[in-house]
Short mmCIF file of C-alpha atoms in Angstrom, two decimals:
data_model
loop_
_atom_site.label_atom_id
_atom_site.label_comp_id
_atom_site.label_asym_id
_atom_site.label_seq_id
_atom_site.Cartn_x
_atom_site.Cartn_y
_atom_site.Cartn_z
CA UNK I 1 -103.52 6.38 -58.94
CA UNK I 2 -102.54 9.66 -57.34
CA UNK I 3 -99.12 9.83 -55.73
CA UNK I 4 -98.65 10.53 -52.05
CA UNK I 5 -96.08 12.76 -50.39
CA UNK I 6 -95.72 13.55 -46.73
CA UNK I 7 -93.69 15.86 -44.60
CA UNK I 8 -93.90 16.34 -40.83
CA UNK I 9 -95.93 19.30 -39.66
CA UNK I 10 -93.49 21.90 -38.39
CA UNK I 11 -93.53 25.37 -36.90
CA UNK I 12 -97.15 25.23 -35.73
CA UNK I 13 -96.38 26.03 -32.11
CA UNK I 14 -94.55 29.17 -33.18
CA UNK I 15 -97.45 30.15 -35.43
CA UNK I 16 -99.96 29.74 -32.62
CA UNK I 17 -97.80 31.84 -30.32
CA UNK I 18 -97.53 34.66 -32.86
CA UNK I 19 -101.31 34.70 -33.30
CA UNK I 20 -102.08 34.62 -29.58
CA UNK I 21 -103.70 31.17 -29.75
CA UNK I 22 -103.54 29.38 -26.40
CA UNK I 23 -104.53 25.95 -25.19
CA UNK I 24 -107.65 27.55 -23.68
CA UNK I 25 -109.23 30.37 -25.70
CA UNK I 26 -112.12 32.78 -25.22
CA UNK I 27 -115.46 32.13 -26.90
CA UNK I 28 -116.69 35.71 -27.08
CA UNK I 29 -115.12 39.10 -27.73
CA UNK I 30 -116.33 42.66 -28.20
CA UNK I 31 -113.11 43.85 -29.83
CA UNK I 32 -110.24 44.28 -27.42
CA UNK I 33 -112.18 42.86 -24.47
CA UNK I 34 -112.27 39.06 -24.51
CA UNK I 35 -114.84 37.20 -22.45
CA UNK I 36 -113.77 34.09 -20.54
CA UNK I 37 -117.10 32.33 -20.78
CA UNK I 38 -118.15 29.38 -18.66
CA UNK I 39 -119.87 27.70 -21.58
CA UNK I 40 -119.31 24.17 -22.90
CA UNK I 41 -115.90 23.23 -24.26
CA UNK I 42 -115.08 23.05 -27.96
CA UNK I 43 -111.85 21.36 -29.02
CA UNK I 44 -110.17 22.03 -32.35
CA UNK I 45 -108.22 19.22 -34.01
CA UNK I 46 -106.28 19.60 -37.24
CA UNK I 47 -107.40 17.44 -40.18
CA UNK I 48 -103.76 17.60 -41.32
CA UNK I 49 -102.38 15.32 -38.61
CA UNK I 50 -105.23 14.83 -36.15
CA UNK I 51 -103.43 16.82 -33.47
CA UNK I 52 -105.16 18.92 -30.82
CA UNK I 53 -104.70 22.66 -31.50
CA UNK I 54 -106.67 24.41 -28.80
CA UNK I 55 -109.86 24.57 -26.73
CA UNK I 56 -112.54 27.24 -26.80
CA UNK I 57 -115.14 27.98 -24.15
CA UNK I 58 -118.35 28.32 -26.16
CA UNK I 59 -120.36 31.53 -25.68
CA UNK I 60 -123.41 31.25 -23.44
CA UNK I 61 -126.75 33.07 -23.92
CA UNK I 62 -125.57 35.54 -21.28
CA UNK I 63 -122.37 36.18 -23.26
CA UNK I 64 -124.47 36.67 -26.38
CA UNK I 65 -126.64 39.26 -24.66
CA UNK I 66 -123.59 41.12 -23.36
CA UNK I 67 -122.02 41.22 -26.82
CA UNK I 68 -125.23 42.41 -28.47
CA UNK I 69 -125.76 45.22 -25.98
CA UNK I 70 -122.17 46.31 -26.48
CA UNK I 71 -122.59 46.22 -30.25
CA UNK I 72 -125.77 48.31 -30.03
CA UNK I 73 -123.96 50.98 -28.03
CA UNK I 74 -120.98 50.89 -30.40
CA UNK I 75 -123.18 51.45 -33.43
CA UNK I 76 -124.48 54.74 -32.01
CA UNK I 77 -120.89 56.03 -31.99
CA UNK I 78 -119.48 54.29 -35.07
CA UNK I 79 -122.24 55.48 -37.43
CA UNK I 80 -121.30 59.10 -36.63
CA UNK I 81 -117.64 58.54 -37.45
CA UNK I 82 -117.01 60.03 -40.94
CA UNK I 83 -116.91 57.32 -43.59
CA UNK I 84 -113.38 58.24 -44.79
CA UNK I 85 -112.16 57.90 -41.19
CA UNK I 86 -113.81 54.49 -40.97
CA UNK I 87 -112.06 53.65 -44.23
CA UNK I 88 -108.70 54.69 -42.82
CA UNK I 89 -109.18 52.32 -39.89
CA UNK I 90 -109.97 49.51 -42.31
CA UNK I 91 -106.79 50.45 -44.19
CA UNK I 92 -104.83 49.97 -40.99
CA UNK I 93 -106.50 46.59 -40.50
CA UNK I 94 -105.35 45.65 -44.00
CA UNK I 95 -101.79 46.69 -43.16
CA UNK I 96 -101.95 44.65 -39.97
CA UNK I 97 -103.05 41.61 -41.97
CA UNK I 98 -100.07 42.12 -44.26
CA UNK I 99 -97.80 41.81 -41.24
CA UNK I 100 -99.48 38.58 -40.15
CA UNK I 101 -100.13 37.05 -43.57
CA UNK I 102 -97.69 34.18 -43.15
CA UNK I 103 -98.72 32.91 -39.69
CA UNK I 104 -102.44 33.44 -40.31
CA UNK I 105 -102.21 31.71 -43.69
CA UNK I 106 -100.43 28.80 -42.03
CA UNK I 107 -103.10 28.52 -39.33
CA UNK I 108 -105.84 28.55 -41.98
CA UNK I 109 -104.03 25.73 -43.74
CA UNK I 110 -103.50 23.73 -40.56
CA UNK I 111 -106.92 24.13 -38.96
CA UNK I 112 -108.94 23.81 -42.18
CA UNK I 113 -106.69 21.53 -44.26
CA UNK I 114 -106.29 23.56 -47.46
CA UNK I 115 -102.87 23.97 -49.06
CA UNK I 116 -100.51 26.57 -47.64
CA UNK I 117 -100.64 28.46 -50.96
CA UNK I 118 -104.44 28.62 -50.66
CA UNK I 119 -104.21 29.64 -47.00
CA UNK I 120 -101.89 32.51 -47.88
CA UNK I 121 -104.16 33.37 -50.81
CA UNK I 122 -107.14 33.57 -48.50
CA UNK I 123 -105.36 36.08 -46.28
CA UNK I 124 -104.46 38.04 -49.42
CA UNK I 125 -108.18 38.22 -50.20
CA UNK I 126 -108.66 39.83 -46.78
CA UNK I 127 -105.99 42.39 -47.59
CA UNK I 128 -107.52 43.06 -51.01
CA UNK I 129 -111.03 43.65 -49.67
CA UNK I 130 -109.63 46.09 -47.11
CA UNK I 131 -107.99 48.01 -49.97
CA UNK I 132 -111.28 47.95 -51.88
CA UNK I 133 -113.19 49.18 -48.84
CA UNK I 134 -110.83 52.11 -48.30
CA UNK I 135 -111.73 53.52 -51.71
CA UNK I 136 -115.38 52.70 -51.18
CA UNK I 137 -115.45 54.81 -48.01
CA UNK I 138 -115.34 57.91 -50.22
CA UNK I 139 -117.83 56.60 -52.79
CA UNK I 140 -121.04 55.81 -50.90
CA UNK I 141 -122.94 57.74 -53.53
CA UNK I 142 -126.64 58.46 -53.77
CA UNK I 143 -128.53 59.80 -56.80
CA UNK I 144 -130.04 63.23 -57.38
CA UNK I 145 -133.19 63.59 -59.45
CA UNK I 146 -135.46 66.31 -60.78
CA UNK I 147 -138.73 66.97 -59.02
CA UNK I 148 -142.00 67.50 -60.87
CA UNK I 149 -142.81 70.30 -58.41
CA UNK I 150 -141.26 73.78 -58.79
CA UNK I 151 -138.55 74.80 -56.32
CA UNK I 152 -138.13 71.26 -55.01
CA UNK I 153 -135.02 69.11 -54.96
CA UNK I 154 -134.93 65.32 -54.67
CA UNK I 155 -132.06 63.02 -53.84
CA UNK I 156 -131.34 59.72 -52.14
CA UNK I 157 -128.78 58.80 -49.54
CA UNK I 158 -127.58 55.64 -47.82
CA UNK I 159 -127.45 55.06 -44.08
CA UNK I 160 -125.91 52.19 -42.11
CA UNK I 161 -128.22 49.37 -41.00
CA UNK I 162 -126.83 48.66 -37.54
CA UNK I 163 -125.58 45.25 -36.38
CA UNK I 164 -124.54 42.90 -39.19
CA UNK I 165 -124.45 39.24 -38.22
CA UNK I 166 -121.85 37.22 -40.15
CA UNK I 167 -122.11 33.43 -40.07
CA UNK I 168 -119.24 31.89 -41.99
CA UNK I 169 -118.30 28.36 -43.11
CA UNK I 170 -115.20 26.26 -42.45
CA UNK I 171 -113.91 26.15 -46.02
CA UNK I 172 -112.99 29.84 -46.05
CA UNK I 173 -112.42 30.44 -42.33
CA UNK I 174 -111.40 34.11 -42.60
CA UNK I 175 -111.91 35.53 -46.11
CA UNK I 176 -115.72 35.52 -46.17
CA UNK I 177 -115.83 37.31 -42.81
CA UNK I 178 -113.56 40.02 -44.20
CA UNK I 179 -115.66 40.39 -47.37
CA UNK I 180 -118.62 41.30 -45.18
CA UNK I 181 -116.89 43.07 -42.32
CA UNK I 182 -114.69 45.44 -44.35
CA UNK I 183 -117.67 46.69 -46.37
CA UNK I 184 -120.01 46.81 -43.38
CA UNK I 185 -117.50 48.81 -41.34
CA UNK I 186 -116.98 51.52 -43.94
CA UNK I 187 -120.76 51.68 -44.37
CA UNK I 188 -121.03 52.50 -40.65
CA UNK I 189 -122.27 49.13 -39.41
CA UNK I 190 -120.88 47.04 -36.58
CA UNK I 191 -120.25 43.32 -37.00
CA UNK I 192 -120.90 40.23 -34.89
CA UNK I 193 -119.13 37.18 -36.32
CA UNK I 194 -120.16 33.61 -35.64
CA UNK I 195 -117.43 31.51 -37.31
CA UNK I 196 -117.66 27.81 -38.08
CA UNK I 197 -117.02 25.76 -34.96
CA UNK I 198 -114.67 23.65 -37.10
CA UNK I 199 -112.29 26.57 -37.64
CA UNK I 200 -112.98 28.78 -34.63
CA UNK I 201 -109.31 29.37 -33.79
CA UNK I 202 -108.83 31.18 -37.11
CA UNK I 203 -111.53 33.65 -36.03
CA UNK I 204 -109.88 34.20 -32.67
CA UNK I 205 -106.58 34.82 -34.46
CA UNK I 206 -108.21 37.51 -36.63
CA UNK I 207 -109.64 39.25 -33.58
CA UNK I 208 -106.23 39.12 -31.91
CA UNK I 209 -104.55 40.60 -35.00
CA UNK I 210 -106.87 43.59 -35.37
CA UNK I 211 -107.31 44.39 -31.67
CA UNK I 212 -104.27 46.71 -31.61
CA UNK I 213 -105.72 48.71 -34.52
CA UNK I 214 -109.06 49.05 -32.74
CA UNK I 215 -107.38 50.15 -29.53
CA UNK I 216 -105.01 52.61 -31.23
CA UNK I 217 -107.92 54.36 -32.96
CA UNK I 218 -110.21 54.38 -29.90
CA UNK I 219 -112.76 52.31 -31.79
CA UNK I 220 -115.62 51.59 -29.37
CA UNK I 221 -115.96 48.08 -28.05
CA UNK I 222 -118.56 46.26 -30.11
CA UNK I 223 -117.59 47.35 -33.63
CA UNK I 224 -115.91 43.98 -34.19
CA UNK I 225 -117.34 41.11 -32.16
CA UNK I 226 -116.85 37.34 -32.18
CA UNK I 227 -119.22 34.72 -30.73
CA UNK I 228 -118.32 31.04 -30.97
CA UNK I 229 -120.67 28.06 -30.83
CA UNK I 230 -123.53 26.77 -32.97
CA UNK I 231 -126.31 27.92 -30.56
CA UNK I 232 -125.21 31.50 -31.21
CA UNK I 233 -126.34 31.23 -34.82
CA UNK I 234 -129.95 30.51 -33.88
CA UNK I 235 -129.98 33.39 -31.41
CA UNK I 236 -128.67 35.76 -34.05
CA UNK I 237 -131.08 34.62 -36.77
CA UNK I 238 -134.06 35.37 -34.57
CA UNK I 239 -132.78 38.61 -33.05
CA UNK I 240 -134.62 41.75 -34.19
CA UNK I 241 -131.59 43.79 -33.20
CA UNK I 242 -129.72 42.26 -36.16
CA UNK I 243 -131.22 43.75 -39.34
CA UNK I 244 -128.91 41.78 -41.65
CA UNK I 245 -127.59 38.22 -41.49
CA UNK I 246 -124.91 37.20 -43.97
CA UNK I 247 -124.83 33.41 -44.02
CA UNK I 248 -122.42 31.15 -45.88
CA UNK I 249 -123.11 27.43 -45.73
CA UNK I 250 -125.37 24.66 -46.95
CA UNK I 251 -128.64 25.18 -48.77
CA UNK I 252 -130.42 23.22 -46.04
CA UNK I 253 -129.34 25.60 -43.27
CA UNK I 254 -129.71 28.58 -45.59
CA UNK I 255 -133.43 27.89 -45.84
CA UNK I 256 -133.66 28.02 -42.05
CA UNK I 257 -131.78 31.32 -41.93
CA UNK I 258 -133.91 32.83 -44.70
CA UNK I 259 -137.16 31.84 -42.99
CA UNK I 260 -136.07 33.12 -39.58
CA UNK I 261 -134.91 36.51 -40.83
CA UNK I 262 -137.90 36.98 -43.15
CA UNK I 263 -140.33 36.21 -40.33
CA UNK I 264 -139.00 39.20 -38.39
CA UNK I 265 -138.66 41.34 -41.57
CA UNK I 266 -134.88 41.19 -41.44
CA UNK I 267 -132.58 40.85 -44.42
CA UNK I 268 -130.29 38.01 -45.38
CA UNK I 269 -127.35 37.57 -47.74
CA UNK I 270 -127.21 33.88 -48.58
CA UNK I 271 -124.15 32.21 -50.12
CA UNK I 272 -125.17 28.56 -50.31
CA UNK I 273 -124.40 25.43 -52.31
CA UNK I 274 -122.85 25.19 -55.73
CA UNK I 275 -122.91 22.45 -58.37
CA UNK I 276 -120.59 24.03 -60.85
CA UNK I 277 -119.88 22.83 -64.37
CA UNK I 278 -117.29 23.45 -67.04
CA UNK I 279 -118.38 23.01 -70.64
CA UNK I 280 -115.48 21.77 -72.77
CA UNK I 281 -116.11 22.66 -76.41
CA UNK I 282 -114.53 20.95 -79.40
CA UNK I 283 -113.02 24.42 -80.01
CA UNK I 284 -111.31 24.49 -76.60
CA UNK I 285 -107.60 24.68 -75.84
CA UNK I 286 -107.13 21.44 -73.88
CA UNK I 287 -104.01 22.71 -72.11
CA UNK I 288 -106.08 25.48 -70.56
CA UNK I 289 -108.90 23.06 -69.79
CA UNK I 290 -106.50 20.81 -67.92
CA UNK I 291 -105.39 23.54 -65.52
CA UNK I 292 -108.88 24.94 -64.95
CA UNK I 293 -110.62 21.60 -64.53
CA UNK I 294 -108.06 19.87 -62.33
CA UNK I 295 -107.54 22.76 -59.94
CA UNK I 296 -111.27 23.46 -59.96
CA UNK I 297 -112.05 19.86 -59.02
CA UNK I 298 -109.31 19.07 -56.48
CA UNK I 299 -108.35 22.48 -55.04
CA UNK I 300 -109.18 22.68 -51.32
CA UNK I 301 -109.90 18.94 -51.67
CA UNK I 302 -113.16 19.80 -53.42
CA UNK I 303 -114.41 21.86 -50.47
CA UNK I 304 -115.09 25.15 -52.24
CA UNK I 305 -118.59 26.32 -53.06
CA UNK I 306 -117.12 27.09 -56.51
CA UNK I 307 -115.47 23.66 -56.90
CA UNK I 308 -115.86 22.13 -60.37
CA UNK I 309 -118.19 19.17 -59.87
CA UNK I 310 -119.28 18.47 -63.45
CA UNK I 311 -117.33 18.41 -66.71
CA UNK I 312 -119.59 18.54 -69.77
CA UNK I 313 -117.42 17.51 -72.74
CA UNK I 314 -118.16 17.56 -76.46
CA UNK I 315 -118.46 14.01 -77.76
CA UNK I 316 -115.81 14.55 -80.46
CA UNK I 317 -113.05 15.22 -77.89
CA UNK I 318 -114.43 13.22 -74.97
CA UNK I 319 -111.96 10.32 -75.09
CA UNK I 320 -109.00 12.65 -75.62
CA UNK I 321 -110.04 14.87 -72.70
CA UNK I 322 -110.55 11.90 -70.39
CA UNK I 323 -107.10 10.54 -71.27
CA UNK I 324 -105.49 13.90 -70.45
CA UNK I 325 -107.39 14.12 -67.15
CA UNK I 326 -106.44 10.58 -66.11
CA UNK I 327 -102.77 11.36 -66.70
CA UNK I 328 -103.01 14.58 -64.67
CA UNK I 329 -104.81 12.88 -61.80
CA UNK I 330 -102.08 10.25 -61.70
CA UNK I 331 -99.56 13.00 -60.98
CA UNK I 332 -101.45 14.56 -58.06
CA UNK I 333 -99.72 14.39 -54.70
CA UNK I 334 -101.84 13.89 -51.62
CA UNK I 335 -100.45 14.86 -48.25
CA UNK I 336 -99.71 17.49 -45.64
CA UNK I 337 -101.00 20.78 -47.11
CA UNK I 338 -98.23 22.71 -45.38
CA UNK I 339 -95.82 21.02 -47.77
CA UNK I 340 -95.91 23.02 -51.02
CA UNK I 341 -95.03 19.85 -52.99
CA UNK I 342 -98.51 18.47 -52.33
CA UNK I 343 -101.62 19.29 -54.36
CA UNK I 344 -104.40 17.79 -52.24
CA UNK I 345 -104.85 18.04 -48.48
CA UNK I 346 -107.42 16.40 -46.20
CA UNK I 347 -111.15 16.78 -45.90
CA UNK I 348 -112.28 18.75 -42.87
CA UNK I 349 -113.36 15.75 -40.72
CA UNK I 350 -114.52 12.14 -40.73
CA UNK I 351 -118.13 13.14 -41.49
CA UNK I 352 -116.89 14.67 -44.74
CA UNK I 353 -115.03 11.43 -45.53
CA UNK I 354 -118.24 9.48 -44.92
CA UNK I 355 -120.18 11.78 -47.27
CA UNK I 356 -117.48 11.34 -49.92
CA UNK I 357 -117.62 7.53 -49.74
CA UNK I 358 -121.43 7.52 -49.74
CA UNK I 359 -121.55 9.74 -52.83
CA UNK I 360 -119.26 7.37 -54.74
CA UNK I 361 -121.44 4.39 -53.83
CA UNK I 362 -124.61 6.22 -54.82
CA UNK I 363 -123.09 7.16 -58.18
CA UNK I 364 -122.15 3.52 -58.82
CA UNK I 365 -125.66 2.32 -57.95
CA UNK I 366 -127.16 4.80 -60.41
CA UNK I 367 -124.91 3.46 -63.17
CA UNK I 368 -121.83 5.63 -62.83
CA UNK I 369 -118.53 4.30 -64.19
CA UNK I 370 -115.32 4.91 -62.25
CA UNK I 371 -112.74 6.60 -64.51
CA UNK I 372 -110.28 7.39 -61.71
CA UNK I 373 -110.78 5.36 -58.54
CA UNK I 374 -111.40 7.04 -55.20
CA UNK I 375 -110.93 5.89 -51.64
CA UNK I 376 -109.39 6.80 -48.31
CA UNK I 377 -105.61 7.23 -48.13
CA UNK I 378 -104.00 5.30 -45.29
CA UNK I 379 -100.46 4.91 -43.97
CA UNK I 380 -97.82 7.01 -42.28
CA UNK I 381 -98.53 10.74 -42.42
CA UNK I 382 -102.30 10.24 -42.77
CA UNK I 383 -103.13 9.71 -39.12
CA UNK I 384 -106.14 12.02 -39.17
CA UNK I 385 -108.00 9.61 -41.47
CA UNK I 386 -109.29 12.56 -43.50
CA UNK I 387 -107.22 12.14 -46.68
CA UNK I 388 -109.07 10.85 -49.75
CA UNK I 389 -108.23 10.31 -53.41
CA UNK I 390 -109.70 12.69 -55.99
CA UNK I 391 -111.83 10.60 -58.33
CA UNK I 392 -113.56 10.93 -61.68
CA UNK I 393 -116.91 9.27 -62.40
CA UNK I 394 -118.61 9.01 -65.78
CA UNK I 395 -122.23 9.86 -65.08
CA UNK I 396 -125.44 11.34 -66.40
CA UNK I 397 -126.55 14.79 -65.37
CA UNK I 398 -129.90 13.34 -64.30
CA UNK I 399 -128.43 11.10 -61.60
CA UNK I 400 -129.79 12.09 -58.21
CA UNK I 401 -126.32 12.25 -56.68
CA UNK I 402 -125.07 14.46 -59.53
CA UNK I 403 -127.86 16.90 -58.73
CA UNK I 404 -126.49 17.23 -55.19
CA UNK I 405 -123.42 19.04 -53.86
CA UNK I 406 -120.88 16.77 -52.19
CA UNK I 407 -118.10 18.73 -50.52
CA UNK I 408 -115.31 16.42 -51.73
CA UNK I 409 -113.01 15.94 -54.77
CA UNK I 410 -115.48 14.03 -56.94
CA UNK I 411 -115.69 15.08 -60.60
CA UNK I 412 -118.57 13.84 -62.77
CA UNK I 413 -117.91 13.72 -66.53
CA UNK I 414 -120.51 13.52 -69.30
CA UNK I 415 -120.89 14.07 -73.06
CA UNK I 416 -122.85 16.53 -75.17
CA UNK I 417 -123.56 17.01 -78.87
CA UNK I 418 -124.62 20.65 -79.34
CA UNK I 419 -123.77 23.81 -77.42
CA UNK I 420 -127.46 24.33 -76.67
CA UNK I 421 -127.60 20.86 -75.11
CA UNK I 422 -124.49 21.59 -73.04
CA UNK I 423 -125.93 24.83 -71.66
CA UNK I 424 -129.19 23.06 -70.80
CA UNK I 425 -127.24 20.38 -68.92
CA UNK I 426 -125.19 23.01 -67.11
CA UNK I 427 -128.37 24.78 -65.98
CA UNK I 428 -130.32 21.64 -65.10
CA UNK I 429 -129.35 21.46 -61.41
CA UNK I 430 -130.95 23.17 -58.40
CA UNK I 431 -127.88 25.30 -57.67
CA UNK I 432 -126.68 28.33 -59.63
CA UNK I 433 -123.36 29.64 -58.36
CA UNK I 434 -120.49 29.34 -60.84
CA UNK I 435 -120.14 28.14 -64.41
CA UNK I 436 -117.56 28.10 -67.17
CA UNK I 437 -117.01 27.33 -70.82
CA UNK I 438 -113.72 26.63 -72.56
CA UNK I 439 -113.96 27.54 -76.22
CA UNK I 440 -112.33 29.67 -78.88
CA UNK I 441 -115.64 30.06 -80.72
CA UNK I 442 -116.99 33.60 -80.39
CA UNK I 443 -120.52 32.36 -81.03
CA UNK I 444 -120.32 29.84 -78.20
CA UNK I 445 -118.85 32.40 -75.82
CA UNK I 446 -121.58 34.90 -76.48
CA UNK I 447 -124.35 32.31 -76.37
CA UNK I 448 -123.07 31.06 -73.02
CA UNK I 449 -123.14 34.61 -71.61
CA UNK I 450 -126.46 35.59 -73.18
CA UNK I 451 -129.97 35.51 -71.75
CA UNK I 452 -130.25 31.98 -73.16
CA UNK I 453 -126.95 30.95 -71.56
CA UNK I 454 -125.71 30.18 -68.07
CA UNK I 455 -128.21 30.80 -65.27
CA UNK I 456 -125.48 31.17 -62.63
CA UNK I 457 -124.36 34.25 -60.74
CA UNK I 458 -120.84 33.70 -62.13
CA UNK I 459 -120.20 32.77 -65.76
CA UNK I 460 -116.62 32.48 -67.00
CA UNK I 461 -114.99 31.97 -70.37
CA UNK I 462 -111.67 30.13 -70.63
CA UNK I 463 -111.09 30.12 -66.89
CA UNK I 464 -112.39 27.64 -64.33
CA UNK I 465 -115.30 27.87 -61.92
CA UNK I 466 -113.29 28.35 -58.73
CA UNK I 467 -111.65 31.51 -57.53
CA UNK I 468 -113.04 35.03 -57.57
CA UNK I 469 -111.61 38.53 -57.47
CA UNK I 470 -112.88 40.93 -54.83
CA UNK I 471 -113.70 43.61 -57.44
CA UNK I 472 -116.74 41.69 -58.67
CA UNK I 473 -119.86 40.87 -56.70
CA UNK I 474 -119.81 37.23 -55.58
CA UNK I 475 -122.89 35.03 -55.35
CA UNK I 476 -125.37 32.87 -57.21
CA UNK I 477 -128.97 32.15 -58.09
CA UNK I 478 -131.59 29.46 -57.39
CA UNK I 479 -130.65 27.33 -54.35
CA UNK I 480 -127.38 29.20 -54.04
CA UNK I 481 -129.47 31.89 -52.37
CA UNK I 482 -129.27 34.97 -54.57
CA UNK I 483 -126.97 36.94 -52.29
CA UNK I 484 -124.00 39.08 -53.32
CA UNK I 485 -120.89 39.90 -51.32
CA UNK I 486 -117.54 41.61 -51.86
CA UNK I 487 -117.09 44.04 -54.77
CA UNK I 488 -119.11 46.04 -57.30
CA UNK I 489 -122.17 47.60 -55.60
CA UNK I 490 -122.59 44.82 -53.03
CA UNK I 491 -122.06 47.50 -50.37
CA UNK I 492 -125.69 48.56 -50.79
CA UNK I 493 -126.81 45.37 -49.02
CA UNK I 494 -125.26 46.70 -45.80
CA UNK I 495 -127.12 50.01 -45.90
CA UNK I 496 -130.65 51.37 -46.01
CA UNK I 497 -131.78 53.67 -48.80
CA UNK I 498 -133.53 56.93 -48.01
CA UNK I 499 -135.25 59.26 -50.51
CA UNK I 500 -135.26 62.96 -49.57
CA UNK I 501 -137.33 65.84 -50.96
CA UNK I 502 -136.53 69.45 -50.05
CA UNK I 503 -138.93 72.31 -50.72
CA UNK I 504 -136.98 75.58 -50.86
CA UNK I 505 -139.93 77.65 -52.11
CA UNK I 506 -142.70 79.53 -50.31
CA UNK I 507 -145.59 77.39 -51.61
CA UNK I 508 -146.52 73.76 -50.94
CA UNK I 509 -147.62 72.24 -54.26
CA UNK I 510 -148.70 68.60 -54.03
CA UNK I 511 -147.42 65.82 -56.22
CA UNK I 512 -149.39 64.69 -59.28
CA UNK I 513 -151.01 68.15 -59.43
CA UNK I 514 -153.44 67.38 -56.60
CA UNK I 515 -155.41 70.35 -55.21
CA UNK I 516 -156.18 70.38 -51.51
CA UNK I 517 -157.54 73.78 -50.53
CA UNK I 518 -158.20 74.54 -46.89
#
């Protein structure tokens, strides 16, 4: 059984003060102007200790309309700002985040429930994407091409789209917003952010942090907006003024977003569910497997879209691998995530705990065998009721519950005989986000990465499924949505492509040699 360790939550009041978080907070902002809306109240409680953090006045439809009009006006100015200048402003935002890394990371940990190390790491991702975007601001390249007509030149260029709507999830309260916003800003877009209502104070903190940078650079109101409350999402999805919606969340809601934006010929970037597997070959280094699998399965209490949910193990090393995992799980410490001695924090709320318990029961009914027992952790220091034990269940890939994504620290283990069988098992789920193989066999590595290999957007060798660097495009296939965010050429999603032809001659020849004499 996993160990438990607790330590009183400390320093939170000071953190909230540094970040400008009050007992009553605004629910809408256009940058430096915060709107004191008269909308319904939304209270934020920490899953760490169940304590009240702050209250937000949810944005009303009138607030939404005011923010959108402001954003429209801001875009007309921001798009004309030279891209390198936009990049320099994003650089300043990155520097500002460096100054506030510790308090913001602590708030992320406290409001969401992930470990302090992960909270700080999430803020570092924000800093990193700002650095990436600064360089990108001078590399928004288009192609040149030869024309088939004499004395003609052809090229393509990229223009900003306009308002980018960002709808983010609770598990990464700030990083996913920054992935989108930093790139969108240097591309010349303006951003309207609808954060998860479960971690809304983190969004307010971000707006507070960057407001001085916006003001110092005379950035027009509306370049960086925040709207809080679930009704805002529906308004944004159906708003023709928002050409692009970037949505992170469940596959179920992602389908709604995709349908709404497609109906109005808008675009969507969808980062949806994951059901990620690690294949453990008989040629694997089990020490490396241990680190990758355990962190992948229990990090963020299993609440990452890249969490390791299935471990597909070669039959020849199955028993040995299970024994190593059981020993490691027995050493896990569950408790206050602000205490660096702990490995596993709480789930986000009681609904998540209910889903966790239901998934375990469903797995048992389908024939699953408990390898490491789960359950709710009770006692002093666990007053929120959201702490659960990471568990391991021996299962078959065909179980209905194994085919689903449960946002909790449940790891399903299963055997395979051949590498081809393992890859087929890995692919045989509706989702297609992240995947991994641990092996020292070159043939297995290459097969896993080939056209006949993993069908996921991310395929790793000898590292786990969770975690991603901002230099590479992030996203997945199938029910994961097909979107891409962050690095590589993901910036193109935030712009519109335009092909240009210039005739610098004195004649007007037509393409394809067509004659049209008049």
